[in-house]
Coordinates of C-alpha atoms (C1' of nucleotides) in Angstrom, one line a residue:
Chain M
X1 CA 7.7 52.1 -205.1
X2 CA 9.9 49.1 -205.4
X3 CA 8.8 45.9 -203.9
X4 CA 10.8 42.8 -203.5
X5 CA 9.8 39.4 -205.1
X6 CA 8.9 37.9 -201.7
X7 CA 6.5 40.6 -200.9
X8 CA 5.0 40.2 -204.4
X9 CA 4.7 36.6 -203.9
X10 CA 2.7 36.6 -200.7
X11 CA 0.2 39.1 -201.7
X12 CA -1.6 37.0 -204.2
X13 CA -1.1 33.6 -202.9
X14 CA -4.1 34.2 -200.5
X15 CA -6.2 36.8 -202.3
X16 CA -6.7 36.0 -206.0
X17 CA -10.2 34.5 -206.3
X18 CA -10.2 33.6 -210.1
X19 CA -9.3 30.0 -210.6
X20 CA -5.8 29.5 -211.7
X21 CA -5.3 29.2 -215.4
X22 CA -2.0 28.8 -217.2
X23 CA -0.9 28.0 -220.7
X24 CA 1.8 27.1 -223.0
X25 CA 1.9 28.2 -226.6
X26 CA 4.3 26.3 -228.7
X27 CA 4.9 27.2 -232.3
X28 CA 4.6 24.3 -234.8
X29 CA 7.8 25.3 -236.7
X30 CA 10.0 22.2 -236.3
X31 CA 10.8 19.4 -233.8
X32 CA 9.2 19.7 -230.5
X33 CA 11.7 21.5 -228.3
X34 CA 13.2 20.5 -225.0
X35 CA 12.6 24.2 -223.8
X36 CA 8.7 23.7 -224.6
X37 CA 8.8 20.6 -222.3
X38 CA 10.6 22.6 -219.6
X39 CA 8.1 25.6 -219.6
X40 CA 5.3 23.0 -220.1
X41 CA 6.3 21.0 -217.1
X42 CA 6.6 24.3 -214.9
X43 CA 3.1 25.4 -216.0
X44 CA 1.7 22.0 -215.4
X45 CA 3.1 21.9 -211.9
X46 CA 1.9 25.5 -211.1
X47 CA -1.7 24.7 -212.2
X48 CA -2.0 21.4 -210.6
X49 CA -0.5 22.6 -207.3
X50 CA -3.2 25.1 -207.2
X51 CA -6.1 23.1 -208.5
X52 CA -6.1 25.0 -211.7
X53 CA -6.2 24.4 -215.4
X54 CA -3.4 23.8 -217.9
X55 CA -4.1 25.0 -221.5
X56 CA -2.3 24.1 -224.6
X57 CA -2.5 26.7 -227.4
X58 CA -1.0 26.4 -230.8
X59 CA 0.9 29.5 -231.8
X60 CA 0.7 29.1 -235.6
X61 CA 0.5 32.6 -236.9
X62 CA 3.8 32.5 -238.7
X63 CA 2.8 30.7 -242.0
X64 CA 6.4 31.1 -243.4
X65 CA 7.9 28.8 -240.7
X66 CA 4.8 26.5 -240.4
X67 CA 5.6 22.8 -240.4
X68 CA 2.6 20.6 -241.0
X69 CA 3.7 17.5 -239.0
X70 CA 5.0 19.6 -236.1
X71 CA 1.7 20.1 -234.2
X72 CA 1.1 16.4 -233.7
X73 CA 4.7 15.7 -232.8
X74 CA 4.3 18.4 -230.0
X75 CA 1.2 16.6 -228.8
X76 CA 3.1 13.3 -228.9
X77 CA 6.2 14.4 -227.3
X78 CA 4.4 16.1 -224.4
X79 CA 2.3 13.2 -223.7
X80 CA 5.3 11.0 -223.9
X81 CA 6.7 13.0 -221.0
X82 CA 3.5 12.5 -219.2
X83 CA 2.2 16.1 -219.4
X84 CA -1.7 16.3 -220.1
X85 CA -3.5 19.5 -220.7
X86 CA -7.0 20.3 -219.7
X87 CA -7.9 22.3 -222.9
X88 CA -6.3 22.3 -226.3
X89 CA -6.8 21.9 -230.0
X90 CA -7.1 18.1 -229.6
X91 CA -9.1 17.9 -226.5
X92 CA -11.3 21.0 -227.0
X93 CA -12.4 23.2 -224.1
X94 CA -14.7 26.3 -223.5
X95 CA -12.5 28.9 -224.7
X96 CA -11.6 27.6 -228.1
X97 CA -10.4 27.4 -230.7
X98 CA -7.1 26.7 -229.4
X99 CA -5.2 27.1 -232.6
X100 CA -4.4 30.7 -233.5
X101 CA -4.8 30.3 -237.2
X102 CA -8.4 29.6 -236.5
X103 CA -8.9 32.8 -234.5
X104 CA -7.9 35.4 -237.1
X105 CA -11.5 36.8 -237.1
X106 CA -11.1 37.5 -233.3
X107 CA -7.8 39.3 -233.9
X108 CA -9.2 41.4 -236.7
X109 CA -12.0 42.5 -234.5
X110 CA -9.8 43.4 -231.7
X111 CA -7.3 45.3 -233.9
X112 CA -10.4 47.4 -234.9
X113 CA -10.9 48.2 -231.3
X114 CA -7.4 49.5 -231.0
X115 CA -7.7 51.4 -234.2
X116 CA -10.7 52.9 -233.0
X117 CA -9.5 54.1 -229.7
X118 CA -6.3 55.4 -231.1
X119 CA -3.8 53.1 -229.5
X120 CA -2.8 51.5 -232.8
X121 CA -2.4 52.8 -236.2
X122 CA -1.9 51.6 -239.9
X123 CA 1.6 51.8 -241.4
X124 CA 2.0 51.3 -245.2
X125 CA 5.8 50.8 -245.5
X126 CA 7.0 47.7 -247.2
X127 CA 9.2 45.2 -245.6
X128 CA 12.0 46.4 -248.0
X129 CA 11.6 50.0 -247.0
X130 CA 11.8 48.9 -243.3
X131 CA 14.9 46.9 -243.9
X132 CA 16.5 49.8 -245.6
X133 CA 15.8 52.2 -242.6
X134 CA 17.2 49.5 -240.4
X135 CA 20.3 49.1 -242.2
X136 CA 21.1 52.8 -242.2
X137 CA 20.2 53.0 -238.5
X138 CA 22.7 50.2 -237.8
X139 CA 25.4 51.8 -240.0
X140 CA 25.0 55.1 -238.1
X141 CA 25.2 53.0 -234.8
X142 CA 21.9 54.2 -233.8
X143 CA 19.3 51.9 -232.0
X144 CA 17.3 50.2 -234.7
X145 CA 13.8 51.3 -234.2
X146 CA 10.7 52.0 -236.2
X147 CA 11.1 55.7 -237.2
X148 CA 7.4 56.4 -236.7
X149 CA 6.9 57.8 -240.2
X150 CA 3.3 56.6 -240.5
X151 CA 2.4 57.2 -236.9
X152 CA 0.5 60.5 -237.6
X153 CA -0.9 59.8 -240.9
X154 CA -4.0 62.0 -241.6
X155 CA -7.3 60.3 -242.5
X156 CA -6.8 61.5 -246.1
X157 CA -3.4 60.1 -246.3
X158 CA -4.7 56.7 -245.1
X159 CA -7.6 56.8 -247.5
X160 CA -5.1 57.6 -250.3
X161 CA -2.8 54.6 -249.6
X162 CA -5.8 52.3 -249.2
X163 CA -7.2 53.4 -252.5
X164 CA -4.0 52.5 -254.0
X165 CA -4.6 49.1 -252.5
X166 CA -1.3 49.3 -250.7
X167 CA -0.9 46.5 -248.1
X168 CA -0.4 47.8 -244.5
X169 CA 0.5 46.5 -241.1
X170 CA -1.2 47.7 -237.8
X171 CA 1.3 49.0 -235.2
X172 CA 1.0 49.6 -231.5
X173 CA 1.1 53.4 -230.7
X174 CA 3.6 53.4 -227.8
X175 CA 3.4 56.6 -225.8
X176 CA 6.4 58.8 -226.5
X177 CA 7.1 59.6 -222.8
X178 CA 7.0 57.9 -219.6
X179 CA 7.6 54.2 -218.8
X180 CA 5.9 51.0 -218.2
X181 CA 6.6 49.2 -215.1
X182 CA 5.4 45.6 -214.5
X183 CA 6.0 43.0 -211.9
X184 CA 7.8 39.9 -212.5
X185 CA 6.8 37.5 -209.8
X186 CA 10.5 36.2 -209.4
X187 CA 12.3 39.4 -209.7
X188 CA 10.2 42.2 -208.5
X189 CA 9.4 45.5 -210.6
X190 CA 10.9 45.9 -214.0
X191 CA 10.8 49.2 -215.7
X192 CA 11.1 50.2 -219.4
X193 CA 11.3 53.7 -220.7
X194 CA 8.8 54.1 -223.5
X195 CA 11.6 55.4 -225.6
X196 CA 13.0 51.9 -225.5
X197 CA 9.8 50.3 -226.6
X198 CA 9.2 50.0 -230.4
X199 CA 5.9 50.5 -232.1
X200 CA 5.5 46.9 -232.5
X201 CA 3.6 45.4 -235.5
X202 CA 0.4 43.8 -234.2
X203 CA -1.2 42.7 -237.4
X204 CA 1.1 41.6 -240.4
X205 CA 0.2 42.6 -244.0
X206 CA -1.0 39.0 -244.6
X207 CA -3.8 39.6 -242.0
X208 CA -2.2 37.3 -239.4
X209 CA -1.4 38.7 -236.0
X210 CA 2.0 38.8 -234.5
X211 CA 2.8 36.8 -231.4
X212 CA 2.4 39.9 -229.3
X213 CA -1.2 40.7 -230.2
X214 CA -2.5 37.1 -230.4
X215 CA -0.9 36.2 -227.1
X216 CA -2.5 39.2 -225.2
X217 CA -5.9 38.6 -226.8
X218 CA -5.8 34.9 -226.3
X219 CA -4.6 35.0 -222.8
X220 CA -7.3 37.4 -221.9
X221 CA -10.1 35.6 -223.6
X222 CA -8.8 32.3 -222.3
X223 CA -8.9 33.7 -218.7
X224 CA -5.1 33.0 -218.3
X225 CA -4.2 34.2 -214.7
X226 CA -0.4 33.5 -214.9
X227 CA 1.9 33.8 -217.8
X228 CA 4.8 31.5 -217.0
X229 CA 7.3 31.7 -220.0
X230 CA 10.9 32.0 -220.7
X231 CA 13.2 35.0 -219.7
X232 CA 13.6 36.0 -223.3
X233 CA 10.1 37.5 -223.2
X234 CA 11.0 40.1 -220.6
X235 CA 12.0 42.7 -223.1
X236 CA 8.7 42.4 -224.9
X237 CA 6.5 42.3 -221.7
X238 CA 6.1 46.1 -221.7
X239 CA 4.3 45.8 -225.2
X240 CA 2.1 43.2 -223.7
X241 CA 1.3 45.3 -220.8
X242 CA 0.5 48.3 -223.0
X243 CA -1.7 46.1 -225.0
X244 CA -3.8 45.1 -222.0
X245 CA -4.1 48.6 -221.0
X246 CA -5.1 49.6 -224.6
X247 CA -8.0 47.0 -224.3
X248 CA -8.7 48.1 -220.8
X249 CA -8.0 44.6 -219.4
X250 CA -6.6 43.4 -216.1
X251 CA -3.0 42.0 -216.3
X252 CA -2.1 38.4 -215.5
X253 CA 0.9 37.8 -213.3
X254 CA 4.2 37.3 -215.3
X255 CA 6.8 34.8 -214.2
X256 CA 9.9 34.6 -216.4
X257 CA 11.8 31.4 -216.1
X258 CA 15.6 31.2 -216.6
X259 CA 16.7 30.1 -220.1
X260 CA 18.2 26.6 -220.6
X261 CA 21.8 27.0 -221.7
X262 CA 24.3 25.1 -223.7
X263 CA 27.5 24.1 -222.1
X264 CA 29.1 27.4 -223.4
X265 CA 26.3 29.4 -221.6
X266 CA 24.4 30.5 -224.7
X267 CA 20.6 29.9 -225.0
X268 CA 20.2 26.2 -225.8
X269 CA 20.4 25.7 -229.4
X270 CA 20.3 22.8 -231.9
X271 CA 23.8 23.7 -233.2
X272 CA 25.3 22.8 -229.8
X273 CA 22.9 20.4 -228.1
X274 CA 20.3 18.0 -228.9
X275 CA 17.1 20.0 -228.3
X276 CA 14.5 17.8 -230.1
X277 CA 12.3 15.7 -227.8
X278 CA 12.0 13.3 -230.6
X279 CA 15.9 12.8 -230.4
X280 CA 15.5 12.0 -226.7
X281 CA 12.8 9.5 -227.2
X282 CA 14.7 7.7 -230.1
X283 CA 18.0 7.7 -228.4
X284 CA 16.4 5.8 -225.5
X285 CA 16.0 8.3 -222.8
X286 CA 13.2 7.5 -220.5
X287 CA 10.6 10.1 -220.1
X288 CA 10.8 9.8 -216.4
X289 CA 14.4 10.6 -216.5
X290 CA 14.0 13.6 -218.9
X291 CA 11.1 15.1 -216.7
X292 CA 13.2 14.6 -213.5
X293 CA 16.1 16.3 -215.1
X294 CA 14.1 19.2 -216.3
X295 CA 12.7 19.4 -212.8
X296 CA 16.2 19.9 -211.5
X297 CA 16.9 22.8 -213.9
X298 CA 16.4 26.1 -212.1
X299 CA 15.9 24.8 -208.6
X300 CA 12.4 24.7 -207.2
X301 CA 12.7 21.4 -205.6
X302 CA 14.3 20.9 -202.1
X303 CA 18.0 19.9 -202.6
X304 CA 19.7 17.1 -200.9
X305 CA 22.1 18.1 -198.1
X306 CA 23.4 14.8 -196.7
X307 CA 25.5 12.1 -198.4
X308 CA 23.4 9.5 -200.3
X309 CA 20.4 11.6 -200.1
X310 CA 18.2 10.8 -202.9
X311 CA 16.2 14.0 -203.1
X312 CA 17.3 14.7 -206.7
X313 CA 15.4 11.7 -207.8
X314 CA 11.7 12.5 -208.2
X315 CA 8.7 12.2 -210.5
X316 CA 6.0 14.5 -211.3
X317 CA 3.9 13.5 -208.3
X318 CA 7.0 14.5 -206.1
X319 CA 7.2 17.7 -207.9
X320 CA 3.5 18.5 -207.2
X321 CA 4.2 17.9 -203.5
X322 CA 7.3 19.7 -203.0
X323 CA 8.2 22.1 -205.8
X324 CA 8.2 25.7 -204.7
X325 CA 8.1 28.5 -207.3
X326 CA 9.5 30.9 -204.8
X327 CA 12.8 28.9 -204.7
X328 CA 13.5 29.1 -208.4
X329 CA 17.0 30.3 -209.0
X330 CA 17.3 32.8 -211.7
X331 CA 20.8 32.0 -213.4
X332 CA 20.3 30.0 -216.6
X333 CA 21.1 26.4 -216.0
X334 CA 23.3 24.6 -218.4
X335 CA 21.5 21.5 -219.8
X336 CA 24.1 19.0 -218.9
X337 CA 23.8 15.9 -221.1
X338 CA 26.2 14.1 -218.8
X339 CA 24.0 14.5 -215.8
X340 CA 20.9 13.6 -217.8
X341 CA 22.6 10.3 -218.8
X342 CA 23.4 9.5 -215.4
X343 CA 19.9 10.1 -214.3
X344 CA 18.6 8.0 -217.2
X345 CA 21.0 5.3 -216.1
X346 CA 19.5 5.4 -212.6
X347 CA 16.0 4.9 -214.0
X348 CA 17.1 2.1 -216.3
X349 CA 18.8 0.3 -213.5
X350 CA 15.7 0.6 -211.3
X351 CA 13.6 -1.2 -214.0
X352 CA 12.6 -4.8 -213.4
X353 CA 14.2 -7.2 -215.9
X354 CA 10.9 -7.6 -217.6
X355 CA 10.3 -3.8 -217.8
X356 CA 13.9 -3.3 -219.1
X357 CA 13.4 -6.0 -221.8
X358 CA 10.1 -4.2 -222.7
X359 CA 11.9 -0.9 -223.2
X360 CA 14.5 -2.5 -225.3
X361 CA 11.9 -4.3 -227.3
X362 CA 9.6 -1.4 -227.9
X363 CA 11.9 1.6 -228.1
X364 CA 15.2 0.4 -229.5
X365 CA 14.1 -2.8 -231.3
X366 CA 10.6 -2.0 -232.2
X367 CA 8.8 -3.8 -235.0
X368 CA 8.3 -0.6 -236.8
X369 CA 12.0 0.3 -236.7
X370 CA 13.1 -3.2 -237.6
X371 CA 10.5 -3.3 -240.5
X372 CA 12.2 -0.2 -241.9
X373 CA 15.8 -1.4 -241.7
X374 CA 15.0 -4.9 -242.9
X375 CA 14.6 -4.0 -246.7
X376 CA 17.9 -1.9 -246.5
X377 CA 20.0 -5.1 -245.6
X378 CA 18.0 -8.1 -247.1
X379 CA 19.9 -8.3 -250.4
X380 CA 23.2 -7.5 -248.7
X381 CA 23.5 -10.4 -246.4
X382 CA 23.8 -14.1 -246.8
X383 CA 22.9 -15.2 -243.3
X384 CA 20.6 -13.6 -240.7
X385 CA 23.6 -13.7 -238.5
X386 CA 25.2 -11.0 -240.6
X387 CA 22.5 -8.5 -239.8
X388 CA 24.5 -6.8 -237.1
X389 CA 27.5 -6.5 -239.3
X390 CA 25.7 -4.2 -241.6
X391 CA 23.0 -2.7 -239.4
X392 CA 24.9 -2.1 -236.1
X393 CA 24.9 1.6 -236.5
X394 CA 21.2 1.7 -236.2
X395 CA 21.4 0.6 -232.7
X396 CA 24.6 2.3 -231.5
X397 CA 25.2 5.6 -229.8
X398 CA 28.8 6.1 -230.6
X399 CA 30.2 5.1 -234.1
X400 CA 33.2 7.5 -234.2
X401 CA 35.0 6.5 -237.3
X402 CA 38.9 6.7 -237.5
X403 CA 40.5 9.5 -239.7
X404 CA 41.5 6.7 -242.2
X405 CA 37.9 5.8 -242.7
X406 CA 36.4 9.3 -243.1
X407 CA 39.0 11.4 -244.8
X408 CA 38.8 11.0 -248.7
X409 CA 42.1 10.2 -250.4
X410 CA 42.6 13.5 -251.9
X411 CA 41.5 15.5 -249.1
X412 CA 43.2 16.8 -245.8
X413 CA 41.7 16.2 -242.4
X414 CA 41.1 19.9 -242.0
X415 CA 39.0 20.5 -245.1
X416 CA 37.2 17.2 -244.5
X417 CA 36.0 18.4 -241.1
X418 CA 35.1 21.8 -242.6
X419 CA 33.0 20.1 -245.2
X420 CA 31.3 18.0 -242.7
X421 CA 30.4 21.2 -240.9
X422 CA 28.8 22.3 -244.2
X423 CA 26.9 19.1 -244.5
X424 CA 25.5 19.6 -240.9
X425 CA 24.5 23.1 -241.9
X426 CA 22.5 22.2 -244.9
X427 CA 21.2 19.1 -243.4
X428 CA 19.7 21.0 -240.5
X429 CA 17.4 23.0 -242.8
X430 CA 16.6 20.0 -245.2
X431 CA 13.4 18.3 -245.4
X432 CA 14.0 14.5 -244.4
X433 CA 13.0 13.0 -247.6
X434 CA 14.9 11.1 -250.3
X435 CA 14.6 13.9 -253.0
X436 CA 15.4 16.8 -250.7
X437 CA 18.3 15.0 -249.1
X438 CA 19.7 14.1 -252.5
X439 CA 19.4 17.5 -254.1
X440 CA 20.6 19.4 -250.9
X441 CA 23.7 17.3 -250.6
X442 CA 24.5 17.3 -254.3
X443 CA 24.1 21.1 -254.4
X444 CA 26.5 21.4 -251.5
X445 CA 28.9 19.2 -253.2
X446 CA 28.7 21.2 -256.5
X447 CA 29.2 24.4 -254.6
X448 CA 32.2 23.3 -252.6
X449 CA 33.7 21.1 -255.4
X450 CA 33.3 17.8 -253.6
X451 CA 32.4 14.8 -255.8
X452 CA 29.3 12.9 -255.0
X453 CA 31.4 10.1 -254.0
X454 CA 33.6 12.1 -251.6
X455 CA 30.4 13.8 -250.3
X456 CA 28.4 10.7 -249.6
X457 CA 31.2 8.6 -248.4
X458 CA 32.2 11.1 -245.7
X459 CA 28.6 11.3 -244.4
X460 CA 28.3 7.6 -244.6
X461 CA 31.4 7.4 -242.4
X462 CA 30.2 9.8 -240.0
X463 CA 26.7 8.2 -239.6
X464 CA 27.5 4.5 -240.0
X465 CA 31.2 4.6 -238.8
X466 CA 32.1 2.6 -241.9
X467 CA 32.8 2.7 -245.6
X468 CA 30.4 0.0 -246.4
X469 CA 26.7 0.3 -245.4
X470 CA 23.1 0.2 -246.7
X471 CA 22.2 3.0 -249.0
X472 CA 23.0 6.2 -247.3
X473 CA 20.0 8.4 -247.9
X474 CA 17.6 5.6 -247.0
X475 CA 19.6 4.8 -243.9
X476 CA 19.4 8.6 -242.9
X477 CA 15.6 8.6 -243.3
X478 CA 15.1 5.4 -241.1
X479 CA 17.7 6.6 -238.5
X480 CA 15.8 9.9 -238.4
X481 CA 16.6 13.4 -238.6
X482 CA 17.1 14.2 -235.1
X483 CA 19.6 11.3 -234.3
X484 CA 21.5 11.7 -237.8
X485 CA 22.0 15.4 -237.1
X486 CA 23.2 14.7 -233.6
X487 CA 25.7 12.2 -235.0
X488 CA 27.0 14.8 -237.5
X489 CA 27.3 17.4 -234.9
X490 CA 29.0 15.2 -232.5
X491 CA 31.4 14.2 -235.1
X492 CA 32.2 17.9 -236.1
X493 CA 32.5 19.0 -232.5
X494 CA 34.7 16.0 -231.6
X495 CA 36.9 16.5 -234.5
X496 CA 37.4 20.3 -233.6
X497 CA 38.2 19.5 -230.1
X498 CA 40.8 17.0 -231.4
X499 CA 42.3 19.5 -233.7
X500 CA 42.5 22.1 -230.8
X501 CA 44.1 19.5 -228.7
X502 CA 46.8 19.0 -231.4
X503 CA 47.5 22.7 -231.5
Chain T
rG1 C1' 25.4 50.5 -230.0
rG2 C1' 20.6 50.7 -226.8
rC3 C1' 17.6 48.4 -223.0
rG4 C1' 16.8 44.4 -219.7
rU5 C1' 18.2 40.1 -216.8
rU6 C1' 21.8 37.3 -214.2
rA7 C1' 26.2 36.2 -211.3
rU8 C1' 28.2 30.1 -205.2
rG9 C1' 33.7 24.3 -207.4
rG10 C1' 34.0 22.1 -214.5
rU11 C1' 27.9 21.4 -214.3
rG12 C1' 23.1 21.4 -211.3
rU13 C1' 21.8 23.1 -206.9
rA14 C1' 22.1 24.2 -200.8
rA15 C1' 23.4 27.4 -197.0
rC16 C1' 16.6 29.4 -191.8
rU17 C1' 14.9 36.3 -191.3
rG18 C1' 23.6 38.3 -192.0
rG19 C1' 26.3 33.9 -187.3
rU20 C1' 31.4 28.8 -186.5
rU21 C1' 36.5 25.2 -191.1
rA22 C1' 30.5 27.1 -197.8
rA23 C1' 26.9 21.5 -198.0
rC24 C1' 24.8 17.6 -201.5
rA25 C1' 24.6 15.5 -206.6
rC26 C1' 26.9 14.9 -211.5
rG27 C1' 31.7 14.9 -213.5
rU28 C1' 37.1 14.0 -212.4
rC29 C1' 41.0 11.2 -209.8
rG30 C1' 42.4 7.0 -206.6
rC31 C1' 41.3 2.6 -203.7
rC32 C1' 38.1 -1.9 -202.7
rC33 C1' 35.0 -5.6 -205.0
rU34 C1' 35.7 -8.4 -209.6
rC35 C1' 37.5 -12.8 -215.5
rU36 C1' 36.6 -7.5 -218.1
rC37 C1' 33.4 -3.4 -218.1
rA38 C1' 29.7 -1.2 -215.6
rA39 C1' 26.9 -1.0 -211.1
rG40 C1' 28.1 -0.8 -205.8
rG41 C1' 31.2 0.6 -201.5
rC42 C1' 35.3 3.9 -199.5
rG43 C1' 38.2 8.2 -200.2
rA44 C1' 40.5 12.6 -202.5
rA45 C1' 41.1 17.0 -205.3
rG46 C1' 38.3 21.0 -206.8
rA47 C1' 34.9 27.3 -205.1
rG48 C1' 36.2 31.3 -200.2
rU49 C1' 30.7 32.8 -203.2
rC50 C1' 32.4 37.8 -210.5
rC51 C1' 35.4 42.3 -209.0
rG52 C1' 36.2 46.8 -205.9
rG53 C1' 34.5 49.6 -202.0
rG54 C1' 31.0 50.3 -197.7
rU55 C1' 27.6 49.0 -193.4
rU56 C1' 28.4 45.4 -189.2
rC57 C1' 31.4 42.4 -183.6
rG58 C1' 30.3 39.4 -188.1
rA59 C1' 28.3 39.3 -195.3
rG60 C1' 27.6 34.5 -200.2
rC61 C1' 23.1 36.9 -198.0
rC62 C1' 22.4 44.3 -196.9
rC63 C1' 24.2 49.2 -199.6
rC64 C1' 27.2 51.7 -203.7
rG65 C1' 30.2 51.3 -208.0
rG66 C1' 32.2 48.5 -211.8
rU67 C1' 32.8 43.9 -214.9
rA68 C1' 31.3 39.8 -217.5
rA69 C1' 27.7 36.5 -219.4
rC70 C1' 23.2 36.0 -221.5
rG71 C1' 18.5 37.9 -223.7
rC72 C1' 15.8 41.3 -226.6
rU73 C1' 16.6 45.0 -230.2
rA74 C1' 11.8 41.3 -237.2
rC75 C1' 5.5 42.2 -241.1
rC76 C1' 9.7 35.0 -235.8
rA77 C1' 8.0 33.0 -231.8

RNA sequence: GGCGUUAUGGUGUAACUGGUUAACACGUCGCCCUCUCAAGGCGAAGAGUCCGGGUUCGAGCCCCGGUAACGCUACCA
């Protein structure tokens, strides 16, 4: 029985008695992401339109990618955008804790339940062994999937492995035959044959759950009624459905939202687009404009139909009034920076002169920012009037240096641009501290046989637009990782475009 | 490779339950305003709705078959 999205939509809008509860579950693994804001906004709107609750949960089960400062930055960025949650690690709530790393005992108990009822099993292979299997499968052009070697271990075998003290993971025992069908509220029914569903690891050998387990357990325990998340989760939804069944729990509704895209249509990524909310804040985008723009992505709002119709300009209140989840369009929208800038300009122009001054004063020329810049220039100028001669790049958006400025004497344009690309790559993964920047950059220089001078001068030219500037590394730190990377990325992209144009 | 999702100008969206020359915004180009640049005003180009069949008096909307893009394919989320 196939039912269309519309039918699905209407059958719960009137019935569902449980109070609506939704959540976002960002991972503290780096800068707060624009995709988190997008999904966060949608969840917020959905809950508030229905008198429901919006929950923020921190998905920090991956300790290898954990970034200590990230959680606070997620809070700050979402608040900056005007999103507030009813429950979360910082505000508490009746279903806490809201940080998954503090719920490990809960997951452990739940895994025991699955082990006991036979819907999960222990597997003792090492990560290396699994990787080898995967490689050979790929080489043989077979679908890479867990081969199920430890699926039917006897009690004696398990006891033996455990006696050895061998670490193990717990896997979901996906039925061999049949299929799992679930409803996506925007698309209708989606079916996956069980042959296609892997025996997902639920509990890692370090005792932490994977997303799949933690997410299902938490959503159930936190009484989440609607899971509104990105489309990339569709393929793992059958695993989640199987888990709900294994526990004997009711399913939430699933809404998979289209993925934000780069201009080349790929899933939005930092290599091709600024994705850090910190970037948007520091670069002087107004939160109202960012929210408005996000609200435009994927439809949902009534569109303007007549000339000079201003329906495209709206705030969160407007979205609460008019946003319609049934009208979401499913094609992945391109995150078009050009249109975002236009919108931002609209908001800037609407500001009163006093409010505009306030923005300038507190965003671009904040005391905090100036205080960090001041020591970098103090010994290098003779009148205060020269400040701008040296520090202009801290306040500019476009510093594009000419080839004469950035290409070292003994290098060609091509190899220079290529090296800048290498700089970008290593900088992306680099901790934004003096020591880390210095060792990372120098290591790259050594590897590619670029002298420290060539290396640093190139980066200086890219970031400051000049060959003379305050100390490079200190400047990078003050200017910030998000904006510095954006500058390098734009430089590399721009030069590549020029090169293509010459061909 | 396997599975899944999606498909309207360059971009974001619109087109009521199939009904006249596919609409609006961004961008682009031109003109006006103007000391410049923006803003603002006016105007233009740009899609025949991924392709091929079918149903129908009539299809962007329905059906069938392709194609392409994207996503997933981890002891990441």
